[in-house]
Amino acid sequence: MPPYLIKAMSKAIKIVLKPGKEDALRRFHPWVFSGAIHKVEGQPQDGDFVEVFSSANQYMGCGLFQHSSIAVRLMAFAPHRPQELDLEFWQHKLQKAFGMRQSIGLTQSDHTNVYRLVHGEGDLLPGLIIDHYNGNLVVQAHAIGIHKYRETIAQALEQIYGSELKSIYYKSNDTLPAEFASAQPTEGFLRGNNPSAVVLEYGNKFEIDFVSGQKTGFFIDQRENRHLLARYAAGKTVLNTFCYSGGFSVYALQAGARSVESLDSSKKALELAEKNVALNFADTHNHSVIQADAVPFIRDNRKVYDLIILDPPAFAKHNKVRHNALQAYKRLNAEAIRQISPGGILFTFSCSQVVSMALFKATVIAAAIQAGREASILHQLTQPADHPVNAFHPEGEYLKGLVLYIS
Ligand code: SAH
């Protein structure tokens, strides 16, 4: 009998669900909400390993506990019953995630050495993000339980990457509960000490500052959309708004854009964008940066462009503010569409998880109507395969994009 089927006398704290609340777990949904819990046998601390049972006392799975609305993040489902999350457990899970990236051609590529190794729920590792930057890994915990295992996770990563591993940076200050993060160190090197790395993405070079950059240092999720942009950028005048480190700008210049203006409200982001343009091109005369709030800038700027990119941060973080967010997307898109020359292109995105593709599309179409311009949808875009959506957790789908041809 395989070890996980042995009915062990578990020492884990037991969480018993209310009747019917086990259904979601049978469908492999990886969260237990606090409202679904009938009783807790023991006194779990934040981050403790717990076992979850149905109201009929059937073992459903195990995971990491936290005193919050998501009370348990499931790390294994029945019949799997690990007695603890030891090195072997992490090796197995992380090797699986690595194997997937290998099978989609990201681990051995000549032109790309930046990818997401672990995408939380999408890799059945809720609360954990790991990004790979040319041998440097950035580990990010979104749950206290993951924080507790950071050293074991680092050991497992060392075994997977071997001599190719240059550093592991742990970066969780902004993603763990604020009270927890302020009481202990939640950032720092777990291995090595490279503060930045130069990576290749479809042959374009980017310097990634994972210590002081936004998120883990780079918006890896836009890789395939940046690649698509290159098809449309030759000879165009381009405005790249919300540009961060200049991802779309570098691709547009590489493709032969006539001029590219990179806009962001953050001075630090624009410094990174300029650095990345200089890293790729000896002559940077056709690139310029604008430090501004994109919304009034696009409204008041009377200049016309052949191609505009709108990639704002999430306007809506939860359902309550969704309506306002949709209005904001509509205004921004309408203003941008007005500034596009006839026969021009708009690349427009939303990374708000609560705004579905259907809603986003309806909003952008309404914006085109408001701008009084004919528009055709050329592409409907999403997040790339290294940011997978767990089939049992559709909430994991967050990035939406449209490419419009504006007549
Ligand atoms: N397109 C980028 C990622 C964009 S992230 C890429 O491919 O890498 C969103 C960016 O919007 C951040 O750099 C942030 O500094 C910027 N930002 C946030 N609010 C803004 C505003 N009101 N006006 C302009 N930029 C803003």
GROMACS .gro file of C-alpha atoms and ligand atoms in nm:
model
  433
    1MET     CA    1   0.000   0.000   0.000
    2PRO     CA    2   0.145   0.344  -0.089
    3PRO     CA    3   0.240   0.541   0.223
    4TYR     CA    4  -0.017   0.812   0.165
    5LEU     CA    5  -0.302   0.561   0.192
    6ILE     CA    6  -0.195   0.436   0.533
    7LYS     CA    7  -0.445   0.565   0.786
    8ALA     CA    8  -0.187   0.721   1.008
    9MET     CA    9  -0.253   0.842   1.359
   10SER     CA   10  -0.205   1.200   1.260
   11LYS     CA   11  -0.088   1.453   1.513
   12ALA     CA   12  -0.214   1.737   1.295
   13ILE     CA   13  -0.480   1.975   1.420
   14LYS     CA   14  -0.821   1.875   1.289
   15ILE     CA   15  -1.058   2.115   1.109
   16VAL     CA   16  -1.415   1.983   1.072
   17LEU     CA   17  -1.637   2.142   0.808
   18LYS     CA   18  -2.006   2.225   0.823
   19PRO     CA   19  -2.234   1.982   0.634
   20GLY     CA   20  -2.211   2.028   0.257
   21LYS     CA   21  -1.896   2.242   0.275
   22GLU     CA   22  -1.681   1.947   0.166
   23ASP     CA   23  -1.829   1.967  -0.187
   24ALA     CA   24  -1.586   2.239  -0.297
   25LEU     CA   25  -1.292   2.031  -0.173
   26ARG     CA   26  -1.420   1.728  -0.366
   27ARG     CA   27  -1.391   1.952  -0.673
   28PHE     CA   28  -1.031   2.031  -0.569
   29HIS     CA   29  -1.102   2.396  -0.488
   30PRO     CA   30  -0.793   2.485  -0.282
   31TRP     CA   31  -0.945   2.712  -0.014
   32VAL     CA   32  -1.151   2.661   0.302
   33PHE     CA   33  -1.327   2.982   0.407
   34SER     CA   34  -1.358   3.052   0.780
   35GLY     CA   35  -1.739   3.045   0.747
   36ALA     CA   36  -1.728   2.682   0.628
   37ILE     CA   37  -1.570   2.555   0.952
   38HIS     CA   38  -1.787   2.374   1.208
   39LYS     CA   39  -1.518   2.312   1.471
   40VAL     CA   40  -1.145   2.310   1.526
   41GLU     CA   41  -0.989   2.038   1.742
   42GLY     CA   42  -0.683   2.206   1.890
   43GLN     CA   43  -0.560   2.564   1.878
   44PRO     CA   44  -0.391   2.628   1.546
   45GLN     CA   45  -0.154   2.922   1.515
   46ASP     CA   46  -0.120   3.115   1.190
   47GLY     CA   47   0.075   2.900   0.945
   48ASP     CA   48   0.016   2.563   1.118
   49PHE     CA   49  -0.024   2.242   0.922
   50VAL     CA   50  -0.382   2.113   0.962
   51GLU     CA   51  -0.602   1.830   0.833
   52VAL     CA   52  -0.952   1.898   0.701
   53PHE     CA   53  -1.248   1.662   0.755
   54SER     CA   54  -1.606   1.656   0.629
   55SER     CA   55  -1.895   1.678   0.876
   56ALA     CA   56  -1.914   1.297   0.844
   57ASN     CA   57  -1.552   1.276   0.964
   58GLN     CA   58  -1.405   1.185   0.625
   59TYR     CA   59  -1.049   1.304   0.559
   60MET     CA   60  -1.060   1.562   0.272
   61GLY     CA   61  -0.706   1.697   0.257
   62CYS     CA   62  -0.443   1.894   0.443
   63GLY     CA   63  -0.304   2.243   0.426
   64LEU     CA   64  -0.190   2.558   0.600
   65PHE     CA   65  -0.405   2.745   0.850
   66GLN     CA   66  -0.442   3.120   0.893
   67HIS     CA   67  -0.678   3.334   1.101
   68SER     CA   68  -0.834   3.509   0.800
   69SER     CA   69  -1.126   3.473   0.563
   70ILE     CA   70  -0.932   3.203   0.373
   71ALA     CA   71  -0.873   2.983   0.678
   72VAL     CA   72  -0.698   2.689   0.510
   73ARG     CA   73  -0.502   2.669   0.186
   74LEU     CA   74  -0.506   2.308   0.072
   75MET     CA   75  -0.165   2.162  -0.013
   76ALA     CA   76  -0.287   1.803  -0.076
   77PHE     CA   77  -0.624   1.638  -0.133
   78ALA     CA   78  -0.745   1.292  -0.024
   79PRO     CA   79  -0.630   1.020  -0.065
   80HIS     CA   80  -0.292   1.194  -0.036
   81ARG     CA   81  -0.217   1.237   0.331
   82PRO     CA   82   0.134   1.366   0.394
   83GLN     CA   83   0.208   1.375   0.767
   84GLU     CA   84   0.406   1.696   0.729
   85LEU     CA   85   0.528   1.924   0.453
   86ASP     CA   86   0.886   1.805   0.451
   87LEU     CA   87   1.166   1.844   0.197
   88GLU     CA   88   1.035   1.547  -0.002
   89PHE     CA   89   0.690   1.709  -0.029
   90TRP     CA   90   0.832   2.040  -0.158
   91GLN     CA   91   1.073   1.867  -0.396
   92HIS     CA   92   0.789   1.671  -0.548
   93LYS     CA   93   0.562   1.975  -0.589
   94LEU     CA   94   0.831   2.210  -0.720
   95GLN     CA   95   0.969   1.944  -0.956
   96LYS     CA   96   0.619   1.910  -1.101
   97ALA     CA   97   0.598   2.286  -1.157
   98PHE     CA   98   0.945   2.280  -1.316
   99GLY     CA   99   0.843   1.987  -1.539
  100MET     CA  100   0.548   2.187  -1.671
  101ARG     CA  101   0.774   2.485  -1.761
  102GLN     CA  102   1.012   2.239  -1.925
  103SER     CA  103   0.731   2.093  -2.135
  104ILE     CA  104   0.626   2.438  -2.260
  105GLY     CA  105   0.984   2.516  -2.361
  106LEU     CA  106   1.074   2.778  -2.103
  107THR     CA  107   1.359   2.613  -1.913
  108GLN     CA  108   1.592   2.544  -2.207
  109SER     CA  109   1.528   2.833  -2.439
  110ASP     CA  110   1.803   3.025  -2.621
  111HIS     CA  111   1.598   3.344  -2.632
  112THR     CA  112   1.409   3.348  -2.300
  113ASN     CA  113   1.540   3.282  -1.949
  114VAL     CA  114   1.274   3.456  -1.744
  115TYR     CA  115   0.958   3.271  -1.644
  116ARG     CA  116   0.724   3.203  -1.353
  117LEU     CA  117   0.810   2.871  -1.189
  118VAL     CA  118   0.519   2.863  -0.944
  119HIS     CA  119   0.189   3.046  -0.986
  120GLY     CA  120   0.010   2.979  -0.656
  121GLU     CA  121  -0.327   2.809  -0.696
  122GLY     CA  122  -0.256   2.748  -1.066
  123ASP     CA  123   0.024   2.511  -0.962
  124LEU     CA  124  -0.174   2.367  -0.669
  125LEU     CA  125   0.053   2.559  -0.432
  126PRO     CA  126  -0.181   2.825  -0.293
  127GLY     CA  127  -0.004   3.126  -0.147
  128LEU     CA  128   0.331   3.068  -0.322
  129ILE     CA  129   0.484   3.258  -0.615
  130ILE     CA  130   0.831   3.183  -0.751
  131ASP     CA  131   0.980   3.372  -1.046
  132HIS     CA  132   1.296   3.268  -1.231
  133TYR     CA  133   1.535   3.534  -1.361
  134ASN     CA  134   1.829   3.375  -1.542
  135GLY     CA  135   1.926   3.147  -1.252
  136ASN     CA  136   1.805   3.386  -0.981
  137LEU     CA  137   1.482   3.295  -0.804
  138VAL     CA  138   1.244   3.529  -0.623
  139VAL     CA  139   1.017   3.352  -0.372
  140GLN     CA  140   0.705   3.533  -0.255
  141ALA     CA  141   0.472   3.417   0.023
  142HIS     CA  142   0.108   3.527   0.024
  143ALA     CA  143   0.031   3.318   0.333
  144ILE     CA  144   0.200   3.283   0.673
  145GLY     CA  145   0.224   2.906   0.631
  146ILE     CA  146   0.437   2.949   0.319
  147HIS     CA  147   0.664   3.191   0.510
  148LYS     CA  148   0.732   2.919   0.767
  149TYR     CA  149   0.854   2.678   0.497
  150ARG     CA  150   1.079   2.923   0.310
  151GLU     CA  151   1.401   2.745   0.409
  152THR     CA  152   1.271   2.401   0.304
  153ILE     CA  153   1.148   2.556  -0.023
  154ALA     CA  154   1.499   2.699  -0.079
  155GLN     CA  155   1.653   2.356  -0.022
  156ALA     CA  156   1.416   2.197  -0.272
  157LEU     CA  157   1.496   2.468  -0.529
  158GLU     CA  158   1.869   2.406  -0.482
  159GLN     CA  159   1.815   2.042  -0.568
  160ILE     CA  160   1.612   2.123  -0.879
  161TYR     CA  161   1.843   2.388  -1.025
  162GLY     CA  162   2.179   2.251  -0.900
  163SER     CA  163   2.477   2.452  -1.023
  164GLU     CA  164   2.253   2.677  -1.237
  165LEU     CA  165   2.115   2.843  -0.923
  166LYS     CA  166   2.277   3.182  -0.859
  167SER     CA  167   2.059   3.327  -0.583
  168ILE     CA  168   1.726   3.300  -0.404
  169TYR     CA  169   1.568   3.623  -0.284
  170TYR     CA  170   1.273   3.607  -0.047
  171LYS     CA  171   1.034   3.901  -0.100
  172SER     CA  172   0.712   3.897   0.100
  173ASN     CA  173   0.688   4.230   0.280
  174ASP     CA  174   0.397   4.352   0.069
  175THR     CA  175   0.216   4.020   0.032
  176LEU     CA  176   0.197   3.888   0.392
  177PRO     CA  177  -0.051   4.039   0.641
  178ALA     CA  178   0.090   4.383   0.742
  179GLU     CA  179   0.090   4.308   1.115
  180PHE     CA  180   0.286   3.986   1.061
  181ALA     CA  181   0.529   4.145   0.816
  182SER     CA  182   0.607   4.434   1.049
  183ALA     CA  183   0.699   4.202   1.335
  184GLN     CA  184   0.974   4.000   1.162
  185PRO     CA  185   1.205   4.003   0.862
  186THR     CA  186   1.012   3.904   0.552
  187GLU     CA  187   1.270   3.997   0.288
  188GLY     CA  188   1.627   3.896   0.223
  189PHE     CA  189   1.854   3.650   0.043
  190LEU     CA  190   1.806   3.282   0.123
  191ARG     CA  191   2.097   3.189  -0.107
  192GLY     CA  192   2.360   3.402  -0.286
  193ASN     CA  193   2.339   3.780  -0.300
  194ASN     CA  194   2.285   3.901  -0.659
  195PRO     CA  195   2.073   4.217  -0.619
  196SER     CA  196   1.977   4.223  -0.987
  197ALA     CA  197   2.008   4.019  -1.303
  198VAL     CA  198   2.006   4.074  -1.677
  199VAL     CA  199   1.758   3.841  -1.843
  200LEU     CA  200   1.659   3.762  -2.201
  201GLU     CA  201   1.297   3.760  -2.317
  202TYR     CA  202   1.253   3.670  -2.684
  203GLY     CA  203   1.609   3.794  -2.728
  204ASN     CA  204   1.538   4.134  -2.567
  205LYS     CA  205   1.752   4.223  -2.265
  206PHE     CA  206   1.606   4.347  -1.938
  207GLU     CA  207   1.776   4.432  -1.612
  208ILE     CA  208   1.561   4.305  -1.328
  209ASP     CA  209   1.592   4.477  -0.993
  210PHE     CA  210   1.417   4.220  -0.779
  211VAL     CA  211   1.519   4.376  -0.447
  212SER     CA  212   1.367   4.722  -0.496
  213GLY     CA  213   1.152   4.671  -0.808
  214GLN     CA  214   0.772   4.634  -0.811
  215LYS     CA  215   0.625   4.286  -0.747
  216THR     CA  216   0.907   4.033  -0.795
  217GLY     CA  217   1.088   4.276  -1.028
  218PHE     CA  218   0.922   4.226  -1.367
  219PHE     CA  219   0.575   4.178  -1.517
  220ILE     CA  220   0.650   3.835  -1.663
  221ASP     CA  221   0.280   3.783  -1.735
  222GLN     CA  222   0.292   4.020  -2.035
  223ARG     CA  223   0.562   3.824  -2.223
  224GLU     CA  224   0.344   3.680  -2.500
  225ASN     CA  225   0.149   4.005  -2.538
  226ARG     CA  226   0.472   4.205  -2.573
  227HIS     CA  227   0.583   3.952  -2.835
  228LEU     CA  228   0.256   4.004  -3.025
  229LEU     CA  229   0.301   4.382  -3.013
  230ALA     CA  230   0.624   4.349  -3.210
  231ARG     CA  231   0.414   4.236  -3.510
  232TYR     CA  232   0.230   4.567  -3.517
  233ALA     CA  233   0.496   4.821  -3.419
  234ALA     CA  234   0.713   4.864  -3.732
  235GLY     CA  235   0.714   5.222  -3.854
  236LYS     CA  236   0.461   5.335  -3.590
  237THR     CA  237   0.453   5.621  -3.343
  238VAL     CA  238   0.392   5.450  -3.009
  239LEU     CA  239   0.270   5.567  -2.668
  240ASN     CA  240   0.334   5.306  -2.396
  241THR     CA  241   0.140   5.410  -2.087
  242PHE     CA  242   0.186   5.246  -1.745
  243CYS     CA  243   0.517   5.130  -1.892
  244TYR     CA  244   0.699   5.021  -1.571
  245SER     CA  245   1.043   4.893  -1.681
  246GLY     CA  246   0.969   4.951  -2.050
  247GLY     CA  247   0.875   4.599  -2.157
  248PHE     CA  248   0.643   4.696  -2.442
  249SER     CA  249   0.873   4.987  -2.537
  250VAL     CA  250   1.175   4.763  -2.596
  251TYR     CA  251   0.973   4.525  -2.814
  252ALA     CA  252   0.828   4.816  -3.015
  253LEU     CA  253   1.175   4.963  -3.077
  254GLN     CA  254   1.314   4.619  -3.167
  255ALA     CA  255   1.037   4.584  -3.425
  256GLY     CA  256   1.130   4.917  -3.585
  257ALA     CA  257   0.885   5.166  -3.436
  258ARG     CA  258   0.938   5.523  -3.561
  259SER     CA  259   0.923   5.663  -3.208
  260VAL     CA  260   0.827   5.537  -2.863
  261GLU     CA  261   0.715   5.745  -2.564
  262SER     CA  262   0.714   5.557  -2.231
  263LEU     CA  263   0.486   5.697  -1.963
  264ASP     CA  264   0.462   5.610  -1.593
  265SER     CA  265   0.384   5.797  -1.272
  266SER     CA  266   0.690   5.644  -1.104
  267LYS     CA  267   1.032   5.806  -1.158
  268LYS     CA  268   1.205   5.483  -1.059
  269ALA     CA  269   1.004   5.291  -1.324
  270LEU     CA  270   1.109   5.538  -1.592
  271GLU     CA  271   1.475   5.506  -1.489
  272LEU     CA  272   1.442   5.130  -1.536
  273ALA     CA  273   1.273   5.181  -1.874
  274GLU     CA  274   1.555   5.407  -1.993
  275LYS     CA  275   1.815   5.161  -1.868
  276ASN     CA  276   1.647   4.876  -2.054
  277VAL     CA  277   1.621   5.070  -2.378
  278ALA     CA  278   1.993   5.159  -2.350
  279LEU     CA  279   2.076   4.793  -2.279
  280ASN     CA  280   1.929   4.692  -2.616
  281PHE     CA  281   2.004   4.985  -2.848
  282ALA     CA  282   2.318   5.190  -2.903
  283ASP     CA  283   2.105   5.471  -3.046
  284THR     CA  284   1.811   5.571  -2.826
  285HIS     CA  285   1.713   5.901  -2.994
  286ASN     CA  286   1.363   5.776  -3.085
  287HIS     CA  287   1.275   5.686  -2.725
  288SER     CA  288   1.159   5.936  -2.462
  289VAL     CA  289   1.001   5.913  -2.117
  290ILE     CA  290   0.713   6.107  -1.960
  291GLN     CA  291   0.653   6.116  -1.586
  292ALA     CA  292   0.280   6.178  -1.544
  293ASP     CA  293  -0.051   6.045  -1.420
  294ALA     CA  294  -0.168   5.860  -1.732
  295VAL     CA  295  -0.535   5.945  -1.694
  296PRO     CA  296  -0.520   6.328  -1.721
  297PHE     CA  297  -0.223   6.301  -1.958
  298ILE     CA  298  -0.419   6.101  -2.213
  299ARG     CA  299  -0.722   6.328  -2.168
  300ASP     CA  300  -0.531   6.654  -2.216
  301ASN     CA  301  -0.259   6.551  -2.459
  302ARG     CA  302  -0.372   6.643  -2.809
  303LYS     CA  303  -0.111   6.435  -2.988
  304VAL     CA  304  -0.211   6.148  -3.213
  305TYR     CA  305  -0.032   5.809  -3.214
  306ASP     CA  306  -0.041   5.504  -3.441
  307LEU     CA  307  -0.027   5.263  -3.148
  308ILE     CA  308  -0.118   5.309  -2.782
  309ILE     CA  309  -0.066   5.060  -2.499
  310LEU     CA  310  -0.281   5.083  -2.184
  311ASP     CA  311  -0.163   4.848  -1.909
  312PRO     CA  312  -0.288   5.001  -1.582
  313PRO     CA  313  -0.257   4.844  -1.237
  314ALA     CA  314  -0.573   4.668  -1.112
  315PHE     CA  315  -0.843   4.937  -1.085
  316ALA     CA  316  -1.070   4.702  -0.886
  317LYS     CA  317  -0.930   4.480  -0.614
  318HIS     CA  318  -1.273   4.348  -0.507
  319ASN     CA  319  -1.634   4.330  -0.625
  320LYS     CA  320  -1.756   4.630  -0.422
  321VAL     CA  321  -1.554   4.873  -0.633
  322ARG     CA  322  -1.607   4.697  -0.964
  323HIS     CA  323  -1.860   4.947  -1.097
  324ASN     CA  324  -1.627   5.243  -1.040
  325ALA     CA  325  -1.341   5.050  -1.192
  326LEU     CA  326  -1.541   4.980  -1.509
  327GLN     CA  327  -1.620   5.351  -1.541
  328ALA     CA  328  -1.249   5.430  -1.503
  329TYR     CA  329  -1.153   5.172  -1.770
  330LYS     CA  330  -1.417   5.317  -2.001
  331ARG     CA  331  -1.295   5.677  -1.963
  332LEU     CA  332  -0.930   5.580  -2.008
  333ASN     CA  333  -0.999   5.368  -2.316
  334ALA     CA  334  -1.227   5.629  -2.474
  335GLU     CA  335  -0.962   5.900  -2.433
  336ALA     CA  336  -0.693   5.671  -2.577
  337ILE     CA  337  -0.908   5.568  -2.876
  338ARG     CA  338  -0.961   5.938  -2.961
  339GLN     CA  339  -0.583   5.983  -2.980
  340ILE     CA  340  -0.526   5.698  -3.226
  341SER     CA  341  -0.472   5.780  -3.592
  342PRO     CA  342  -0.708   5.616  -3.847
  343GLY     CA  343  -0.579   5.263  -3.911
  344GLY     CA  344  -0.403   5.263  -3.573
  345ILE     CA  345  -0.393   5.002  -3.300
  346LEU     CA  346  -0.482   4.989  -2.930
  347PHE     CA  347  -0.338   4.727  -2.694
  348THR     CA  348  -0.553   4.751  -2.382
  349PHE     CA  349  -0.540   4.541  -2.063
  350SER     CA  350  -0.707   4.481  -1.731
  351CYS     CA  351  -0.543   4.278  -1.455
  352SER     CA  352  -0.840   4.316  -1.216
  353GLN     CA  353  -0.941   3.963  -1.126
  354VAL     CA  354  -1.303   4.072  -1.058
  355VAL     CA  355  -1.344   4.215  -1.410
  356SER     CA  356  -1.420   3.925  -1.646
  357MET     CA  357  -1.327   3.922  -2.014
  358ALA     CA  358  -1.696   3.967  -2.106
  359LEU     CA  359  -1.723   4.278  -1.886
  360PHE     CA  360  -1.391   4.417  -2.004
  361LYS     CA  361  -1.488   4.368  -2.368
  362ALA     CA  362  -1.826   4.537  -2.316
  363THR     CA  363  -1.649   4.828  -2.145
  364VAL     CA  364  -1.392   4.875  -2.421
  365ILE     CA  365  -1.662   4.856  -2.689
  366ALA     CA  366  -1.861   5.120  -2.497
  367ALA     CA  367  -1.545   5.332  -2.491
  368ALA     CA  368  -1.508   5.305  -2.870
  369ILE     CA  369  -1.872   5.412  -2.912
  370GLN     CA  370  -1.814   5.707  -2.678
  371ALA     CA  371  -1.508   5.805  -2.879
  372GLY     CA  372  -1.716   5.785  -3.197
  373ARG     CA  373  -1.470   5.553  -3.371
  374GLU     CA  374  -1.517   5.227  -3.557
  375ALA     CA  375  -1.320   4.946  -3.396
  376SER     CA  376  -1.252   4.578  -3.471
  377ILE     CA  377  -1.118   4.329  -3.220
  378LEU     CA  378  -0.806   4.165  -3.366
  379HIS     CA  379  -0.696   3.962  -3.063
  380GLN     CA  380  -0.828   3.860  -2.723
  381LEU     CA  381  -0.540   3.810  -2.486
  382THR     CA  382  -0.477   3.651  -2.150
  383GLN     CA  383  -0.198   3.541  -1.916
  384PRO     CA  384   0.071   3.304  -2.050
  385ALA     CA  385   0.102   2.930  -1.982
  386ASP     CA  386   0.356   2.977  -1.701
  387HIS     CA  387   0.074   3.158  -1.513
  388PRO     CA  388  -0.172   2.866  -1.539
  389VAL     CA  389  -0.529   2.874  -1.417
  390ASN     CA  390  -0.623   2.587  -1.189
  391ALA     CA  391  -0.924   2.429  -1.362
  392PHE     CA  392  -1.097   2.405  -1.024
  393HIS     CA  393  -1.021   2.764  -0.926
  394PRO     CA  394  -1.136   2.990  -1.213
  395GLU     CA  395  -1.069   3.294  -0.988
  396GLY     CA  396  -0.706   3.246  -1.094
  397GLU     CA  397  -0.777   3.398  -1.435
  398TYR     CA  398  -0.688   3.764  -1.398
  399LEU     CA  399  -0.517   3.915  -1.704
  400LYS     CA  400  -0.735   4.021  -1.996
  401GLY     CA  401  -0.631   4.209  -2.305
  402LEU     CA  402  -0.778   4.328  -2.634
  403VAL     CA  403  -0.607   4.444  -2.949
  404LEU     CA  404  -0.829   4.683  -3.143
  405TYR     CA  405  -0.794   4.815  -3.495
  406ILE     CA  406  -0.928   5.168  -3.496
  407SER     CA  407  -1.064   5.292  -3.829
  408SAH     N1  408   0.330   4.729  -1.885
  408SAH     C1  409   0.426   4.701  -1.781
  408SAH     C2  410   0.363   4.671  -1.646
  408SAH     C3  411   0.271   4.778  -1.592
  408SAH     S1  412   0.249   4.773  -1.420
  408SAH     C4  413   0.519   4.591  -1.826
  408SAH     O1  414   0.500   4.531  -1.935
  408SAH     O2  415   0.615   4.564  -1.756
  408SAH     C5  416   0.164   4.920  -1.389
  408SAH     C6  417   0.248   5.047  -1.388
  408SAH     O3  418   0.158   5.157  -1.377
  408SAH     C7  419   0.345   5.063  -1.273
  408SAH     O4  420   0.474   5.086  -1.325
  408SAH     C8  421   0.298   5.187  -1.195
  408SAH     O5  422   0.406   5.269  -1.149
  408SAH     C9  423   0.220   5.260  -1.302
  408SAH     N2  424   0.112   5.349  -1.256
  408SAH    C10  425   0.023   5.330  -1.157
  408SAH     N3  426  -0.068   5.429  -1.153
  408SAH    C11  427  -0.037   5.513  -1.254
  408SAH    C12  428  -0.096   5.634  -1.306
  408SAH     N4  429  -0.205   5.686  -1.250
  408SAH     N5  430  -0.039   5.692  -1.414
  408SAH    C13  431   0.072   5.640  -1.471
  408SAH     N6  432   0.131   5.526  -1.428
  408SAH    C14  433   0.078   5.464  -1.321
   0.00000   0.00000   0.00000
